[in-house]
PDB file of C-alpha atoms in Angstrom:
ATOM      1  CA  UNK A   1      22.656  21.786  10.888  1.00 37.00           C
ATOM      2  CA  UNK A   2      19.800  23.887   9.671  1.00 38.00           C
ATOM      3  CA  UNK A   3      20.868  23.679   5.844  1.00 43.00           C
ATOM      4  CA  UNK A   4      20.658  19.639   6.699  1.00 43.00           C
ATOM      5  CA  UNK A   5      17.475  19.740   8.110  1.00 48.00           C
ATOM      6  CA  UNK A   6      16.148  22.117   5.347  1.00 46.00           C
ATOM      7  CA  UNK A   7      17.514  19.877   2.713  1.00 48.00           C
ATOM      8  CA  UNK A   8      15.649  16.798   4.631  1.00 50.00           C
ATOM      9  CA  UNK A   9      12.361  18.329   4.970  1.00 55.00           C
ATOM     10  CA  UNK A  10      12.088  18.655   0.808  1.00 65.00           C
ATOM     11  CA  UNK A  11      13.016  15.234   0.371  1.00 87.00           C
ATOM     12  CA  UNK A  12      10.469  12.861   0.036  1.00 94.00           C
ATOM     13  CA  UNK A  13      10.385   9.297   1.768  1.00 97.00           C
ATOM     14  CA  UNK A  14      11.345   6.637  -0.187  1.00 98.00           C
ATOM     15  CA  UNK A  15       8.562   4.428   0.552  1.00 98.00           C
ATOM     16  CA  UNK A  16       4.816   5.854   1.787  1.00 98.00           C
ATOM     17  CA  UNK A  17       2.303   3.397   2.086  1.00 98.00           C
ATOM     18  CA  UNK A  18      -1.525   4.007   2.405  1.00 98.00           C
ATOM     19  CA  UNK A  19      -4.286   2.637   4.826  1.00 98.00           C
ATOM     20  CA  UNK A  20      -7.171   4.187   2.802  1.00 98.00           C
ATOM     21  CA  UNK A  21      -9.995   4.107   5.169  1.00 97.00           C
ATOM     22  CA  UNK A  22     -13.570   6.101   5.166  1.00 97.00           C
ATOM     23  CA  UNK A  23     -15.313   5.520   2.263  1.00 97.00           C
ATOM     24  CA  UNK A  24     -18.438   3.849   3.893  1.00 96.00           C
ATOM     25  CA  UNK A  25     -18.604   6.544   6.736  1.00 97.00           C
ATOM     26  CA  UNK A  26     -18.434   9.612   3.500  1.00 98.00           C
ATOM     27  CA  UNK A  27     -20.910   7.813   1.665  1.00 98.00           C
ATOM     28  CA  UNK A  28     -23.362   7.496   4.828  1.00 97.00           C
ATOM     29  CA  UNK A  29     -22.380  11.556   5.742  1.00 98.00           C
ATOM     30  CA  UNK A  30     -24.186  12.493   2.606  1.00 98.00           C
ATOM     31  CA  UNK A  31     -26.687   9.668   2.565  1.00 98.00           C
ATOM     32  CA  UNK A  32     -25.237   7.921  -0.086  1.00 97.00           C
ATOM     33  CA  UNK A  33     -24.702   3.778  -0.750  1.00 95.00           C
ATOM     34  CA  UNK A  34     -21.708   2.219   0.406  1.00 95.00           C
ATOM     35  CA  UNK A  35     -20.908   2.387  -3.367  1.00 95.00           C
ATOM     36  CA  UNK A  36     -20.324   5.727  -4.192  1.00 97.00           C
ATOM     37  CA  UNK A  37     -17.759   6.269  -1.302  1.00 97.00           C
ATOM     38  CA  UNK A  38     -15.652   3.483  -2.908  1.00 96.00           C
ATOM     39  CA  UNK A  39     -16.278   5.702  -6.259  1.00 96.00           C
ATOM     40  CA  UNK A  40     -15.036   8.337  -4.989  1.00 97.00           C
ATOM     41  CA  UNK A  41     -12.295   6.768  -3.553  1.00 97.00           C
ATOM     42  CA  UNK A  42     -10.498   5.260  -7.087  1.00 96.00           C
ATOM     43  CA  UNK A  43     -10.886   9.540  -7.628  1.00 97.00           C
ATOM     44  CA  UNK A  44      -8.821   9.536  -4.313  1.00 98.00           C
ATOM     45  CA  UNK A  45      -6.199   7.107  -5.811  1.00 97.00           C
ATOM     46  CA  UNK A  46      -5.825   8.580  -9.411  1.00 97.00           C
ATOM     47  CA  UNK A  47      -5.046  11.861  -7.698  1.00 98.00           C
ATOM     48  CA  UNK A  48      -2.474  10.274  -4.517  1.00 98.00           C
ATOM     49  CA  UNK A  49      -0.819   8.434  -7.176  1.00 98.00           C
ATOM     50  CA  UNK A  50      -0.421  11.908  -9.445  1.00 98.00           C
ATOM     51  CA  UNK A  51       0.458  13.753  -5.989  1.00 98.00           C
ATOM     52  CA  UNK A  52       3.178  10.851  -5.323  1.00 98.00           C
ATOM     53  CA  UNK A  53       5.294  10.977  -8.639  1.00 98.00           C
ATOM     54  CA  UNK A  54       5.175  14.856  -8.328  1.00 98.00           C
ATOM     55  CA  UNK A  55       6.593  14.984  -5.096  1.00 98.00           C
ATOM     56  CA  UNK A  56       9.178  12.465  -5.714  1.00 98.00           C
ATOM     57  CA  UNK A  57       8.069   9.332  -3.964  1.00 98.00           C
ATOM     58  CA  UNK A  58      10.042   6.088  -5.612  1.00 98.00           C
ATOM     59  CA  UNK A  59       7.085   3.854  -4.382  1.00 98.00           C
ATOM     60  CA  UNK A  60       3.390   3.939  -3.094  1.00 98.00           C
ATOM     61  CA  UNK A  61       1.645   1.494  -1.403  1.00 98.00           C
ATOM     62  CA  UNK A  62      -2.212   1.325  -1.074  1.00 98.00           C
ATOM     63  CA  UNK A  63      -4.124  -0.924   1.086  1.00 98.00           C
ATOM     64  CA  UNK A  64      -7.369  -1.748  -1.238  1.00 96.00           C
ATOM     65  CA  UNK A  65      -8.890  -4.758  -0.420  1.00 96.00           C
ATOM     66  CA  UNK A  66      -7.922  -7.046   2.623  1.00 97.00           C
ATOM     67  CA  UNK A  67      -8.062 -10.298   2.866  1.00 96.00           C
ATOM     68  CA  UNK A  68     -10.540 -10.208   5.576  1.00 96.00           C
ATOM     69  CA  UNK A  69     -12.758  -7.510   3.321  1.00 96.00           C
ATOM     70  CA  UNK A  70     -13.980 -11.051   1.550  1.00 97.00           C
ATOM     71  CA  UNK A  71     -16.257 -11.219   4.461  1.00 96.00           C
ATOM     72  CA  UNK A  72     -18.219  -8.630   3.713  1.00 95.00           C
ATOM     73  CA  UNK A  73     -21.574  -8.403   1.778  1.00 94.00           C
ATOM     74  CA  UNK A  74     -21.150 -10.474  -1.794  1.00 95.00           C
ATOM     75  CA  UNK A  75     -22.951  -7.506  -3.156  1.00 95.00           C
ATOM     76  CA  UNK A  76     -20.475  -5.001  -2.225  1.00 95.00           C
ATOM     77  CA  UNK A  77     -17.336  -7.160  -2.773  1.00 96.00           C
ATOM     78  CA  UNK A  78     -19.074  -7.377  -6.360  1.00 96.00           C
ATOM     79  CA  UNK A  79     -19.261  -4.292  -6.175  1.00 95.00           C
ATOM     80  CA  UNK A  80     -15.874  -3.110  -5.263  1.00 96.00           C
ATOM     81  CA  UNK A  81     -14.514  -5.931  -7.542  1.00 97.00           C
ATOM     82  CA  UNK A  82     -15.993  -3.798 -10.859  1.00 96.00           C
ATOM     83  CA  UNK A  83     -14.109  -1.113  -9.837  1.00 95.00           C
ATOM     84  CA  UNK A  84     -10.892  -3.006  -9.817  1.00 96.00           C
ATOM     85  CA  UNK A  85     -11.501  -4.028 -13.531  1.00 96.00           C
ATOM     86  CA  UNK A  86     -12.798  -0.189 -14.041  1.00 94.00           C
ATOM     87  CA  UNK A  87      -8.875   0.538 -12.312  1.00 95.00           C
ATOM     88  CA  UNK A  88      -7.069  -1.671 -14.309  1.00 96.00           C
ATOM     89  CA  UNK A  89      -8.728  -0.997 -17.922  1.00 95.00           C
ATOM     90  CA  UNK A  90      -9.124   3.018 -17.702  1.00 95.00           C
ATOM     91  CA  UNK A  91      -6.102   3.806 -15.895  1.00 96.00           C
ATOM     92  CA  UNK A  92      -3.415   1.777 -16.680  1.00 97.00           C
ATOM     93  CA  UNK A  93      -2.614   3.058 -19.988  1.00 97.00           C
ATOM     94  CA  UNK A  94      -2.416   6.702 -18.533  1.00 97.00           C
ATOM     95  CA  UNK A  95       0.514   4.982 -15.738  1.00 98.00           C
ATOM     96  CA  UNK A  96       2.724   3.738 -18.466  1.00 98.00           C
ATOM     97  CA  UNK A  97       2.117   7.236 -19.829  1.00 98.00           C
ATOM     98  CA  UNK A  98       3.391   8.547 -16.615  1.00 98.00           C
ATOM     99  CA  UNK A  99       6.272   6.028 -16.183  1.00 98.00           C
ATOM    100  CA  UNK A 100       4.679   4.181 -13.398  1.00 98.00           C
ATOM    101  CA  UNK A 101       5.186   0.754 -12.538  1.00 98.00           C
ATOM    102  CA  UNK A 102       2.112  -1.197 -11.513  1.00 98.00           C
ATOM    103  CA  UNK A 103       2.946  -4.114  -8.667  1.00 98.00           C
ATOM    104  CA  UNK A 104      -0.260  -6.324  -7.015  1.00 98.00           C
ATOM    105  CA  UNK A 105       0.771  -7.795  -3.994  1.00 98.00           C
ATOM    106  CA  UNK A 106      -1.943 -10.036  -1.858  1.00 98.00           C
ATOM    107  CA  UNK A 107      -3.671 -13.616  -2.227  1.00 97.00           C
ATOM    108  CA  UNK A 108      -4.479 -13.696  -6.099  1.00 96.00           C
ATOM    109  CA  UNK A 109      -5.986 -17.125  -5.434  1.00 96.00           C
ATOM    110  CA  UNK A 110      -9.344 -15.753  -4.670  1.00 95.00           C
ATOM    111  CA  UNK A 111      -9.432 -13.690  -7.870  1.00 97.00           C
ATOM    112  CA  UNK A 112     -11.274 -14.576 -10.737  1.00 97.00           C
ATOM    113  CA  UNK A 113      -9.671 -15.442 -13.775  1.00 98.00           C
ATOM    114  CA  UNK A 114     -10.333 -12.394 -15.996  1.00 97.00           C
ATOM    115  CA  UNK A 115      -9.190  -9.902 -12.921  1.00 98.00           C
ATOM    116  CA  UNK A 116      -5.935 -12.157 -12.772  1.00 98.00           C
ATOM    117  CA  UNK A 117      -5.716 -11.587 -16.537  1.00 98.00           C
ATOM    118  CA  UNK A 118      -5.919  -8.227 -16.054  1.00 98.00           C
ATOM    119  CA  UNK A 119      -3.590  -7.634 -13.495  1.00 98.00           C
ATOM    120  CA  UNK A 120      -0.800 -10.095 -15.383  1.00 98.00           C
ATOM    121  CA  UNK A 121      -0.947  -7.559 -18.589  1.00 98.00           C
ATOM    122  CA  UNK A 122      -0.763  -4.467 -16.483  1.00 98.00           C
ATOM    123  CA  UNK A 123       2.009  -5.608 -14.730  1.00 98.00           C
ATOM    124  CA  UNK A 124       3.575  -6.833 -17.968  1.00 98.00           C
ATOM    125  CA  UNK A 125       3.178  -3.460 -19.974  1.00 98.00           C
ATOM    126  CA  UNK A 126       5.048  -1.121 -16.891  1.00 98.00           C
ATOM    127  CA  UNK A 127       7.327  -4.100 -15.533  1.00 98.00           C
ATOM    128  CA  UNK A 128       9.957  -1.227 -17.051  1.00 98.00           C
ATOM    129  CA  UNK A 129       8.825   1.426 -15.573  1.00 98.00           C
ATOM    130  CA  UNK A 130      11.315   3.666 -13.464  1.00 97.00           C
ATOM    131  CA  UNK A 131       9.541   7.121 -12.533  1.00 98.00           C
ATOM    132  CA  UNK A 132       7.429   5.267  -9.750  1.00 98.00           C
ATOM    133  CA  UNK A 133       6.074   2.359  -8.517  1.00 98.00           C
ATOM    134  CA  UNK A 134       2.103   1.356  -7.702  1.00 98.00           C
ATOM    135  CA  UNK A 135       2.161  -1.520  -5.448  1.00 98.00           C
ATOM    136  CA  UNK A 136      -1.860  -2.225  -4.528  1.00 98.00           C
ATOM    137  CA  UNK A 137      -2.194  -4.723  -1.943  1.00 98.00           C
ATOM    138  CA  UNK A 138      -5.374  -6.472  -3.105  1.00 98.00           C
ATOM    139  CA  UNK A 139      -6.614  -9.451  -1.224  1.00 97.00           C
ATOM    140  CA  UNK A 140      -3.670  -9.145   1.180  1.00 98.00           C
ATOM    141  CA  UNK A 141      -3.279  -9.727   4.879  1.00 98.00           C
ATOM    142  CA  UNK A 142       0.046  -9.325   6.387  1.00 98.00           C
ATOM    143  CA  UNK A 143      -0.176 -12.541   8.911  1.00 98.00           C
ATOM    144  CA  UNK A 144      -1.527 -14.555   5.758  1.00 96.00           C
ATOM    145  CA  UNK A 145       2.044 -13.178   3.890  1.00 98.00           C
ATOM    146  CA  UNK A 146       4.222 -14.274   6.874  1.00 98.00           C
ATOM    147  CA  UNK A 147       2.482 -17.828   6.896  1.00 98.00           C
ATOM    148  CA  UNK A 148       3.168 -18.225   3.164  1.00 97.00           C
ATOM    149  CA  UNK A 149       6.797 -17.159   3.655  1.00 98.00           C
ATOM    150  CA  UNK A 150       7.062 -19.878   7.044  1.00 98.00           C
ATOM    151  CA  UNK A 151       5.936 -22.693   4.885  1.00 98.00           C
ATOM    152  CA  UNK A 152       8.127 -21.795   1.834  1.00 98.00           C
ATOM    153  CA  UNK A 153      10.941 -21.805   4.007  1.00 98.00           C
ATOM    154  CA  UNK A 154       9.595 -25.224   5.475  1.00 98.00           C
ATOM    155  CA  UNK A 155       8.916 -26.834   2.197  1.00 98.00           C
ATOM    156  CA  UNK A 156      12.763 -25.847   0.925  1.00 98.00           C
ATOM    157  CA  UNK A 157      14.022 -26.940   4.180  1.00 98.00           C
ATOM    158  CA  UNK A 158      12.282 -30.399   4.054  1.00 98.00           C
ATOM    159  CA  UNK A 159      13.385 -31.114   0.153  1.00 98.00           C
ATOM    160  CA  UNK A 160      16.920 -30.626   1.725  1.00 98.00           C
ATOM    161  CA  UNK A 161      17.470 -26.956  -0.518  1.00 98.00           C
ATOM    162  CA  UNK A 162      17.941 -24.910   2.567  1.00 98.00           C
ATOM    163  CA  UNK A 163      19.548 -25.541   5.860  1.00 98.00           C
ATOM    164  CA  UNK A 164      17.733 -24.780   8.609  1.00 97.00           C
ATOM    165  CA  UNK A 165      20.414 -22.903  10.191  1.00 97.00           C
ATOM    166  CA  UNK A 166      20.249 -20.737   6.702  1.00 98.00           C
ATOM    167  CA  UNK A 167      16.928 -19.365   7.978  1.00 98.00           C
ATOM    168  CA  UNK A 168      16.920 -15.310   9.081  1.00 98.00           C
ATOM    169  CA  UNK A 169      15.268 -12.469   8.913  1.00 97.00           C
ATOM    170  CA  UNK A 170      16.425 -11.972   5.135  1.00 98.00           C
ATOM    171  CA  UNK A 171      15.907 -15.729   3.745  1.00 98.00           C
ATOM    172  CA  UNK A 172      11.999 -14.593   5.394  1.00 98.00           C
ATOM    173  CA  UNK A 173      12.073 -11.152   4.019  1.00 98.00           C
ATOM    174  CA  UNK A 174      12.858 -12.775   0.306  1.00 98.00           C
ATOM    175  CA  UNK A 175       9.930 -14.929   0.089  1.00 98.00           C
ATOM    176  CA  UNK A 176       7.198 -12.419   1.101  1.00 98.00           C
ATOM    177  CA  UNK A 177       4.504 -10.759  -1.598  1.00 98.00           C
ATOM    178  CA  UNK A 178       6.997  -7.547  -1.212  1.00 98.00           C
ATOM    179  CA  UNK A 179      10.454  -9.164  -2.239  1.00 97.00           C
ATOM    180  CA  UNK A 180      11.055  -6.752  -4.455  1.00 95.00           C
ATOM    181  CA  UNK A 181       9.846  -3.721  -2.739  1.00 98.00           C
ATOM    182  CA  UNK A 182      11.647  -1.444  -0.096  1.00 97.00           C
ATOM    183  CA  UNK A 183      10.370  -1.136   3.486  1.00 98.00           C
ATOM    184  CA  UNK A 184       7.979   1.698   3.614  1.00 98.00           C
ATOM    185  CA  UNK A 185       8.707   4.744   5.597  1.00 98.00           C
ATOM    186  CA  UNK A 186       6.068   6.260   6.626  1.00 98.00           C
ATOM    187  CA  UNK A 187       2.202   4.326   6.566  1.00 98.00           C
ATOM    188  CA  UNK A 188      -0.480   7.062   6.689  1.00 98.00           C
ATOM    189  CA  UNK A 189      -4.376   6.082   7.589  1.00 98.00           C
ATOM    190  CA  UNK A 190      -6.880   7.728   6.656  1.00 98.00           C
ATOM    191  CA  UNK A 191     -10.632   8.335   8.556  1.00 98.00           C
ATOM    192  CA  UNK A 192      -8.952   8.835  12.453  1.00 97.00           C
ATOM    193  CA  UNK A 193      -8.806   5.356  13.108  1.00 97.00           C
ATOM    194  CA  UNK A 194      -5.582   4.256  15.095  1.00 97.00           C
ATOM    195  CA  UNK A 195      -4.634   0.619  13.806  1.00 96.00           C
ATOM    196  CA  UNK A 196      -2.785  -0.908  11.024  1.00 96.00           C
ATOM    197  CA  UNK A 197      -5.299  -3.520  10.364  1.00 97.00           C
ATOM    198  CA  UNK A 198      -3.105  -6.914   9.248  1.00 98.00           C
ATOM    199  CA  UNK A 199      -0.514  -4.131   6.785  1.00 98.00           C
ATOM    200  CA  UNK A 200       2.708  -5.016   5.978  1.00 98.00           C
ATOM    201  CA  UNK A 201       3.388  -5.959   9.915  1.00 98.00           C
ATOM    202  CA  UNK A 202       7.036  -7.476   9.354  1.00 98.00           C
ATOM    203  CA  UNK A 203       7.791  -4.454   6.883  1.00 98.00           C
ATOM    204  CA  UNK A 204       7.101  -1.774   8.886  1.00 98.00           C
ATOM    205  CA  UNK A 205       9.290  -2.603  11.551  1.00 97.00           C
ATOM    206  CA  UNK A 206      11.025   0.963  11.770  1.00 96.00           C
ATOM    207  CA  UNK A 207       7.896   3.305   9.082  1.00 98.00           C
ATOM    208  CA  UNK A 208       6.682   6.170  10.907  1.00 98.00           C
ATOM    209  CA  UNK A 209       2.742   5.969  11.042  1.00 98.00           C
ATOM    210  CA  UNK A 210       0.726   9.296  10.691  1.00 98.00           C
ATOM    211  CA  UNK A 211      -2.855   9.141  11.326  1.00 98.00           C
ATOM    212  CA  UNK A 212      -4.828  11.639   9.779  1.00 98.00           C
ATOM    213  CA  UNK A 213      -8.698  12.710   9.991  1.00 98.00           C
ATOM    214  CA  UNK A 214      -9.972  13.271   6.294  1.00 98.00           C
ATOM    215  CA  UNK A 215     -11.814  10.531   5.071  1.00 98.00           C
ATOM    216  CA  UNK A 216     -10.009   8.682   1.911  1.00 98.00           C
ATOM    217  CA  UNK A 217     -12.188   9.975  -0.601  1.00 98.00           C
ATOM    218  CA  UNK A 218     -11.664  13.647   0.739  1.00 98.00           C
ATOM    219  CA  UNK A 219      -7.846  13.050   0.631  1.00 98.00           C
ATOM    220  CA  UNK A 220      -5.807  15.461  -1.295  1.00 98.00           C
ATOM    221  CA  UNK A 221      -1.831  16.160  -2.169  1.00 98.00           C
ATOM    222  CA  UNK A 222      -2.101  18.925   0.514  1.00 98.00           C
ATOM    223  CA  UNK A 223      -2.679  15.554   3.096  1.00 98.00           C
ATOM    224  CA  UNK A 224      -0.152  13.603   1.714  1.00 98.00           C
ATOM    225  CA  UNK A 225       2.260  16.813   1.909  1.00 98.00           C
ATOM    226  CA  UNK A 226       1.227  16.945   5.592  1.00 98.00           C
ATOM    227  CA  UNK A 227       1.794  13.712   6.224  1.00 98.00           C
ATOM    228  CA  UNK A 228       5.082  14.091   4.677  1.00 98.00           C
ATOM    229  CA  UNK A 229       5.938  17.346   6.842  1.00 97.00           C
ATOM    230  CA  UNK A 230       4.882  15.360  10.150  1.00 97.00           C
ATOM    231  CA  UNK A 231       7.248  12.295   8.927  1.00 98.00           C
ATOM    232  CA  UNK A 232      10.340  14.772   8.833  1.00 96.00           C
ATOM    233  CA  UNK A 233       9.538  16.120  12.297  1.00 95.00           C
ATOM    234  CA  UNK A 234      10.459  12.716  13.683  1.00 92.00           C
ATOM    235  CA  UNK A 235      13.995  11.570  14.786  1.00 84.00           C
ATOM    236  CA  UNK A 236      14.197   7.998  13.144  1.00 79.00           C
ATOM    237  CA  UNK A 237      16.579   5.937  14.776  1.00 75.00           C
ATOM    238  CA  UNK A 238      15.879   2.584  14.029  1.00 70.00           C
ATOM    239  CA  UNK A 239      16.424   0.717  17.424  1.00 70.00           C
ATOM    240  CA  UNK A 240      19.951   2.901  18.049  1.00 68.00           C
ATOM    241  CA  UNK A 241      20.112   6.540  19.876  1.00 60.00           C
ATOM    242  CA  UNK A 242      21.513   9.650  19.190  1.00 61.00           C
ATOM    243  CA  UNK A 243      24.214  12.009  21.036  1.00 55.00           C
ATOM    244  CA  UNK A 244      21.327  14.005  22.217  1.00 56.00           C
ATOM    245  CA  UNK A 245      18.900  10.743  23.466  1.00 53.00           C
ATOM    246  CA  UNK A 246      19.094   8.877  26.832  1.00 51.00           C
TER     247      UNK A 246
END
């Protein structure tokens, strides 16, 4: 039993998916603009998603921009936008390098058209990609995701190509933003807070969440291997028990 659980403990989860949270409360710690704490946090990303391949994780998930971050100030949303096009045309190159596959998952509707184009040749030039994959959930909200899904169903119900009685959990599953992707098994959130803020709700039915302290753009491999360590402490049983449970 303790060669099994040694063997589980280096194994990393198939699936780890970021809240990256704190970059406004380390940019007003140093009295800094809102600005340079999302800077710092694309530094954050370039060295999670280096941290991720080497420790074997098949795909990472990170929470950029929600769907409800549109509400904030159109000068940081411009802001934070002209980083994404600083993401996608300094660093994409250097993820093909690395074998990584780039995924964007969210509302692309509120995009502008030379982000879009962006996005559309970065996805095109790693779609091949095995080592790893990048999914960034940009403009996404996980209620938003589920709607889509309903109505898709509805809509192919209505023009009489699926029966009603066809309609479960998978025939839902297959028309979200994350068809493609597995579940994720184990979200982490940065900055202390305690909430998964509108995340992949119907995906992470059975992830272990891990809260941690650091702020995102203090996070470091040595937090995601944490992280990691606290997911193999738990006993995931996915809704069943064990011989030693009650």
């Amino acid at each position: 039993m303790r060669d099994a659980d040694d063997n589980r403990s280096n194994t990393a989860p198939g699936h780890v998916a970021i809240i990256m949270d704190g970059n406004g409360r380390w940019a007003k710690a140093r009295g800094l603009p809102r600005t340079a704490g999302h800077k710092k946090g694309v530094d954050a990303v370039r060295r999670t998603v280096e941290a991720a391949r080497e420790l074997g994780i098949g795909t990472l998930t990170i929470f950029s921009f929600s769907s409800e971050n549109w509400r904030r100030p159109e000068e940081e949303v411009s802001d934070l936008m002209g980083l994404l096009r600083f993401y996608l045309r300094s660093e994409v190159a250097e993820l093909h390098r690395a074998g990584v596959r780039l995924r964007v998952i969210g509302d692309r509707t509120r995009l502008s058209e030379d982000i879009n184009r962006l996005i559309d040749n970065a996805e095109g030039l790693t779609r091949d990609n095995r080592v790893m994959t990048l999914v960034v959930a940009l403009s996404y909200g996980s209620r938003l995701e589920i709607v889509h899904a309903a109505r898709r169903l509805a809509e192919e119900v209505a023009a009489g190509r699926l029966a009603p009685e066809a309609i479960d959990e998978d025939a839902l599953s297959a028309r979200l933003y994350t068809a493609d992707i597995p579940d994720p098994d184990l979200i982490i959130r940065t900055s202390g807070e305690k909430r998964i803020s509108n995340f992949l709700l119907w995906q992470a039915a059975y992830a272990e969440l891990v809260f941690v302290d650091t702020l995102w753009p203090d996070f470091t491999k040595r937090d995601l291997e944490a992280a990691i360590e606290e997911f193999h402490r738990r006993e995931r049983r996915f809704g069943a028990t064990t011989a030693g449970s009650r």
